[in-house]
Amino acid sequence: MAGHAVEHDYHLIPPSPWPFLSGIAALVWGVGMVVFFAGLVPRTGESPMLEFFFSKGLDSLQDSYRAAGDKVGADGGWIILVVGTLFAAYVMYGWWKDVAAESKAGDHTPVVDIGLRYGMIMFIMQEAMFFVGWFWMFFELGLFHKMRAAWNPDVLENADEYATSMAPGIKGVDPWNLPLMNTVILLLSGTTVTWAHHALIHGDRRGAKWGLGLTVLLGILFTFVQGYEYLELFHERTEGHPWISTDAFGSAFFMATGFHGLHVLIGTIFLAIMYLRLVKGGLRPEKHFGLEAAAWYWHFVDVVWLFLFAFVYIIFAVGM
Amino acid sequence: MVAIPESEVPAEGGYDDDGKPGFFARWFYSTNHKDIGTLYLIFGIISGLIGGFLSFMMRMELAEPGIQFFTNEHQYLVYVSMHGLIMIFFMVMPALIGGFGNWFVPIMVGAPDMAFPRMNNLSFWLLPTALICLLISFVVPGNANGNGFGGSWVMYPPLSTTGHPGPAFDFIIIGLLAAGFSSIFGAINFITTILNMRAPGMTMHKMPLFAWAVLVTAFLLLLALPVLAAALFMLFTDRIAGGTGFFDPARGGDPQMFQHLFWFFGHPEVYIMILPAFGIVSHIVSTFSKKPIFGYLGMAYAMVAIGVVGFVVWAHHMYTVGMDVNLKAYFLAATLVIAVPTGVKIFSWLATMWGGSIRFTIPMQWALAFIFLFVVGGVTGVMLANAGVDAYLHDTYYVVAHFHYVLSMGAVFGIFAGFYYWFGKMFGVMYNKFLAAAHFWLFFIGVNVIFFPQHFLGLNGMPRRYVDYPEEFAIWNSVSSMGAWITLAGVAFFFAMLIEAFIVRRRVGDNYWGEGATTLEWTLSSPPPYHQFNTLPRIEDNAEH
């Protein structure tokens, strides 16, 4: 084969530093996660600098971990986490900048474009299975808690807490308040992103900018409303309503809505970058897969929210 | 830092020839599926040495009753746990999927490279990150008994939450998340490559079985790993002081749910490890019988069936947690169903050899040993699938013997079979037949001596994961430990074979196995050009599989 001219439409890529740097960024970020949340070395008082960066409440492993938790003192672990996050963000910026440049250079032939679509669909499938994990936990705890309390030998000691922790009606956020507003916001943003897409296809770049800009704003608005709801819940806890982070419902509620919120944030950044590309003159009417992928992702986030709204918010408010 | 030196950037259209980038760009910034495959294989060998060292130390400790080498029980359990995690995530998966998958899936479907060459390299470079995290966990506090995590590769809470409060297990969580993302990106890459980049005329039903195997494996990875990621995040937040209580019964959580989430990933995982080996063995059996594979479509769809059914049998790993008897009956029945497509594969391999002109080359010996030993492991698996029998055998050495027969003699024999089959193709040189044969026979005898007596130990009731045992188990344990020495000798011959082959450099031709080898990699030079198929191959209508 050597010596033949390339006669296919696939995209061969020259060596790229980004994957290798991603691995290093992931390592820094991962160490940062562990040090920030768990600490690395016991606190001895011998080396203040070392302990500033790597210690966190590890004074005595004999104590239960939760008891050691309130000994959080001087702690610079967040610095590693922030460095890792910024490093990862820089790598992603450089990587996708290359991708956008290649697209502009015409490397994304029709067959490569189909490949990108396959890739995005697979990525969204993967994300869906991630949320299956959280919903599985939620439904199992919600539907079977009483039954388990009756026959599971593991919980005989705590059968009461077990039976009541997911009992309906006594807790949960009022779904017809902020969560309903957030549902409307997300559904509306689903229409604006479709508006932007169709406007772009029909050559109306001004309309596309308006639609996409509004979508980004609605995404930011959703995050703010969700943050406001969290603040209220945290406030409630300080007033003596203990359910939020201390029992199974609180865990499932916060982690499921929290990871959804993280995905909204990712989707918003994705759409915002598409907006910047649009403003800079990128994204042609006949070829704009970046925008389509962002829209797919946004609709996926939307669907996850509808499931959260229907089950975690409504069903728990009205009883299950 | 970011810009690649001018000299290392291939000239415009530089892919017309074999012009390779400079050393650093080639191996660290690689976007070439064959180079990345080689990196995966080297990584797998290094991890295999680490994991093998851990298991050898375990076997030395268990050679006689009492505690000989380890400082305490915890340290032994750390070795057990890390052996499992490293061998599964850092040896078998990188070698089979990352190594051979990267090397041969694009070639077999007639594509010049993977669909996303850069993401391919990301899949690789997340693995050293993950391995470093696991190695760090050895040396940071685990629990009051010492460093490291000793809660086994299954990581059940409360051992993995309040049982190991130190950062050792947090590092394992981060490492497994990194390895998981590596596999998910790899899976996306393989699926896209196979569905979108097949050469003209290469329909799905003409695709070689190894590509089918990797396709099914990739879907299993894509759908199973995110659930593990969710479960690992739950562990992570459960471990944070004042965090969540998913697995804490005192707060309404349920530790059993971790087992469900884990095994929903964990059972597909065992097929993730064995399906690529199925694909490799199919090619080898066909090549050295000089016959097309028997029942090609049945073979392909048997793997699809194994993959689908593999998602609905997970709780047979949890028969003894106190689940409802109806649930046990379902999982028992569903598990036994898997024996059907697996039987289709075994009998099709036998039927392929039937009437063929068989050559007992080194890869064929590994493949035949694979079939024989995998059947042994499969049959003990059928026994363990019975909930009633499993109540007795659960967590005994019978289980250890069973899954080492399908892994250490199934997946690993598949890896070595593929390694010897494609050695000349990948590196352009032929191995020394004596050293390779010595490797095979020592390894074959060694692993059988290790693991066959463990069936007896398990039936006699010796439990897993204990550093010490009563006197009556001493005989078979000492036999088992002798097997470890034999296997070690086999590993030594493997490295002698590698060194000898790269010193002597016996060059091989394009198709050194002769007319039995019919897939596309045998139409290329050995090693193949840096970028193959600049002109895409055309698959004729009457082409064999």
Short mmCIF file of N, CA and C in Angstrom, two decimals, chain A residues 8-71:
data_model
loop_
_atom_site.label_atom_id
_atom_site.label_comp_id
_atom_site.label_asym_id
_atom_site.label_seq_id
_atom_site.Cartn_x
_atom_site.Cartn_y
_atom_site.Cartn_z
N HIS A 8 -9.29 7.47 0.03
CA HIS A 8 -10.53 7.32 0.80
C HIS A 8 -10.87 8.64 1.47
N ASP A 9 -12.09 8.70 2.00
CA ASP A 9 -12.57 9.95 2.60
C ASP A 9 -12.43 9.99 4.11
N TYR A 10 -11.77 8.98 4.69
CA TYR A 10 -11.65 9.00 6.14
C TYR A 10 -10.64 10.06 6.57
N HIS A 11 -10.74 10.42 7.84
CA HIS A 11 -9.92 11.51 8.34
C HIS A 11 -8.78 10.94 9.18
N LEU A 12 -7.56 10.94 8.63
CA LEU A 12 -6.40 10.53 9.41
C LEU A 12 -5.82 11.77 10.06
N ILE A 13 -5.49 11.63 11.33
CA ILE A 13 -5.11 12.80 12.13
C ILE A 13 -3.63 12.74 12.46
N PRO A 14 -2.90 13.86 12.30
CA PRO A 14 -1.48 13.87 12.70
C PRO A 14 -1.37 13.74 14.21
N PRO A 15 -0.19 13.37 14.73
CA PRO A 15 -0.04 13.22 16.19
C PRO A 15 -0.54 14.44 16.94
N SER A 16 -1.17 14.19 18.09
CA SER A 16 -1.79 15.27 18.83
C SER A 16 -1.41 15.17 20.30
N PRO A 17 -1.06 16.30 20.94
CA PRO A 17 -0.65 16.25 22.35
C PRO A 17 -1.83 16.09 23.30
N TRP A 18 -3.05 16.38 22.84
CA TRP A 18 -4.18 16.52 23.78
C TRP A 18 -4.49 15.25 24.56
N PRO A 19 -4.54 14.07 23.93
CA PRO A 19 -4.89 12.88 24.73
C PRO A 19 -3.90 12.63 25.86
N PHE A 20 -2.61 12.77 25.58
CA PHE A 20 -1.58 12.54 26.60
C PHE A 20 -1.75 13.55 27.73
N LEU A 21 -1.96 14.82 27.35
CA LEU A 21 -2.15 15.85 28.37
C LEU A 21 -3.43 15.60 29.16
N SER A 22 -4.46 15.05 28.48
CA SER A 22 -5.70 14.72 29.19
C SER A 22 -5.43 13.72 30.29
N GLY A 23 -4.59 12.73 30.00
CA GLY A 23 -4.27 11.72 31.00
C GLY A 23 -3.63 12.36 32.22
N ILE A 24 -2.69 13.31 31.98
CA ILE A 24 -2.03 13.98 33.11
C ILE A 24 -3.03 14.85 33.86
N ALA A 25 -3.88 15.56 33.10
CA ALA A 25 -4.88 16.42 33.76
C ALA A 25 -5.81 15.57 34.61
N ALA A 26 -6.20 14.39 34.09
CA ALA A 26 -7.09 13.52 34.86
C ALA A 26 -6.42 13.06 36.14
N LEU A 27 -5.10 12.82 36.06
CA LEU A 27 -4.38 12.38 37.26
C LEU A 27 -4.37 13.49 38.31
N VAL A 28 -4.06 14.72 37.86
CA VAL A 28 -4.03 15.84 38.81
C VAL A 28 -5.42 16.03 39.42
N TRP A 29 -6.43 16.02 38.56
CA TRP A 29 -7.80 16.20 39.04
C TRP A 29 -8.18 15.09 40.02
N GLY A 30 -7.84 13.85 39.70
CA GLY A 30 -8.21 12.72 40.55
C GLY A 30 -7.54 12.80 41.91
N VAL A 31 -6.23 13.11 41.90
CA VAL A 31 -5.52 13.27 43.19
C VAL A 31 -6.16 14.41 43.96
N GLY A 32 -6.52 15.49 43.26
CA GLY A 32 -7.19 16.61 43.90
C GLY A 32 -8.50 16.20 44.54
N MET A 33 -9.29 15.39 43.84
CA MET A 33 -10.56 14.91 44.38
C MET A 33 -10.33 14.16 45.69
N VAL A 34 -9.35 13.24 45.66
CA VAL A 34 -9.12 12.42 46.86
C VAL A 34 -8.63 13.30 48.00
N VAL A 35 -7.65 14.17 47.70
CA VAL A 35 -7.07 14.98 48.77
C VAL A 35 -8.11 15.94 49.32
N PHE A 36 -8.92 16.51 48.42
CA PHE A 36 -9.92 17.48 48.87
C PHE A 36 -10.97 16.81 49.76
N PHE A 37 -11.43 15.64 49.37
CA PHE A 37 -12.52 15.02 50.11
C PHE A 37 -12.04 14.10 51.23
N ALA A 38 -10.86 13.51 51.07
CA ALA A 38 -10.44 12.52 52.05
C ALA A 38 -9.12 12.84 52.74
N GLY A 39 -8.27 13.61 52.11
CA GLY A 39 -6.93 13.83 52.68
C GLY A 39 -6.03 12.67 52.32
N LEU A 40 -4.74 12.86 52.56
CA LEU A 40 -3.80 11.84 52.10
C LEU A 40 -2.96 11.29 53.23
N VAL A 41 -2.51 12.16 54.13
CA VAL A 41 -1.61 11.71 55.20
C VAL A 41 -2.20 12.12 56.54
N PRO A 42 -1.94 11.35 57.60
CA PRO A 42 -2.41 11.74 58.93
C PRO A 42 -1.75 13.05 59.35
N ARG A 43 -2.48 13.81 60.16
CA ARG A 43 -1.95 15.10 60.60
C ARG A 43 -1.08 14.89 61.83
N THR A 44 0.20 15.24 61.71
CA THR A 44 1.11 15.01 62.82
C THR A 44 1.66 16.31 63.38
N GLY A 45 1.57 17.39 62.66
CA GLY A 45 2.11 18.65 63.14
C GLY A 45 3.57 18.83 62.85
N GLU A 46 4.17 17.87 62.14
CA GLU A 46 5.61 17.97 61.88
C GLU A 46 5.93 18.83 60.67
N SER A 47 5.09 18.74 59.65
CA SER A 47 5.38 19.47 58.43
C SER A 47 4.15 20.24 57.99
N PRO A 48 4.04 21.50 58.45
CA PRO A 48 2.82 22.28 58.18
C PRO A 48 2.52 22.39 56.68
N MET A 49 3.57 22.56 55.86
CA MET A 49 3.34 22.73 54.42
C MET A 49 2.72 21.49 53.83
N LEU A 50 3.32 20.32 54.13
CA LEU A 50 2.81 19.04 53.62
C LEU A 50 1.37 18.86 54.06
N GLU A 51 1.11 19.18 55.33
CA GLU A 51 -0.23 18.95 55.86
C GLU A 51 -1.24 19.93 55.30
N PHE A 52 -0.77 21.15 54.96
CA PHE A 52 -1.68 22.10 54.36
C PHE A 52 -2.24 21.53 53.06
N PHE A 53 -1.36 20.90 52.30
CA PHE A 53 -1.81 20.41 51.00
C PHE A 53 -2.49 19.05 51.08
N PHE A 54 -2.04 18.18 51.99
CA PHE A 54 -2.46 16.79 51.88
C PHE A 54 -3.25 16.25 53.07
N SER A 55 -3.42 16.99 54.15
CA SER A 55 -4.11 16.42 55.31
C SER A 55 -5.55 16.88 55.35
N LYS A 56 -6.37 15.99 55.81
CA LYS A 56 -7.74 16.40 56.05
C LYS A 56 -8.38 15.42 57.02
N GLY A 57 -8.38 15.75 58.29
CA GLY A 57 -9.13 14.99 59.27
C GLY A 57 -8.74 13.53 59.39
N LEU A 58 -7.47 13.23 59.20
CA LEU A 58 -7.04 11.84 59.28
C LEU A 58 -6.32 11.56 60.59
N ASP A 59 -6.59 12.37 61.60
CA ASP A 59 -5.83 12.27 62.84
C ASP A 59 -5.84 10.86 63.40
N SER A 60 -6.96 10.20 63.33
CA SER A 60 -7.02 8.88 63.93
C SER A 60 -7.93 8.00 63.09
N LEU A 61 -7.34 7.02 62.44
CA LEU A 61 -8.14 6.12 61.62
C LEU A 61 -8.95 5.15 62.47
N GLN A 62 -8.56 5.01 63.74
CA GLN A 62 -9.34 4.12 64.59
C GLN A 62 -10.75 4.67 64.80
N ASP A 63 -10.85 6.00 64.87
CA ASP A 63 -12.19 6.58 64.98
C ASP A 63 -12.97 6.29 63.71
N SER A 64 -14.26 6.29 63.85
CA SER A 64 -15.04 6.13 62.63
C SER A 64 -14.79 7.36 61.76
N TYR A 65 -14.90 7.17 60.47
CA TYR A 65 -14.58 8.25 59.56
C TYR A 65 -15.50 9.44 59.75
N ARG A 66 -16.77 9.13 60.00
CA ARG A 66 -17.73 10.23 60.13
C ARG A 66 -17.42 11.08 61.36
N ALA A 67 -16.91 10.43 62.41
CA ALA A 67 -16.57 11.20 63.59
C ALA A 67 -15.35 12.08 63.30
N ALA A 68 -14.45 11.57 62.46
CA ALA A 68 -13.26 12.35 62.13
C ALA A 68 -13.60 13.52 61.23
N GLY A 69 -14.79 13.50 60.68
CA GLY A 69 -15.15 14.49 59.67
C GLY A 69 -15.18 15.91 60.17
N ASP A 70 -15.46 16.11 61.46
CA ASP A 70 -15.57 17.49 61.90
C ASP A 70 -14.25 18.07 62.36
N LYS A 71 -13.15 17.38 62.06
CA LYS A 71 -11.84 17.93 62.41
C LYS A 71 -11.20 18.61 61.21
#
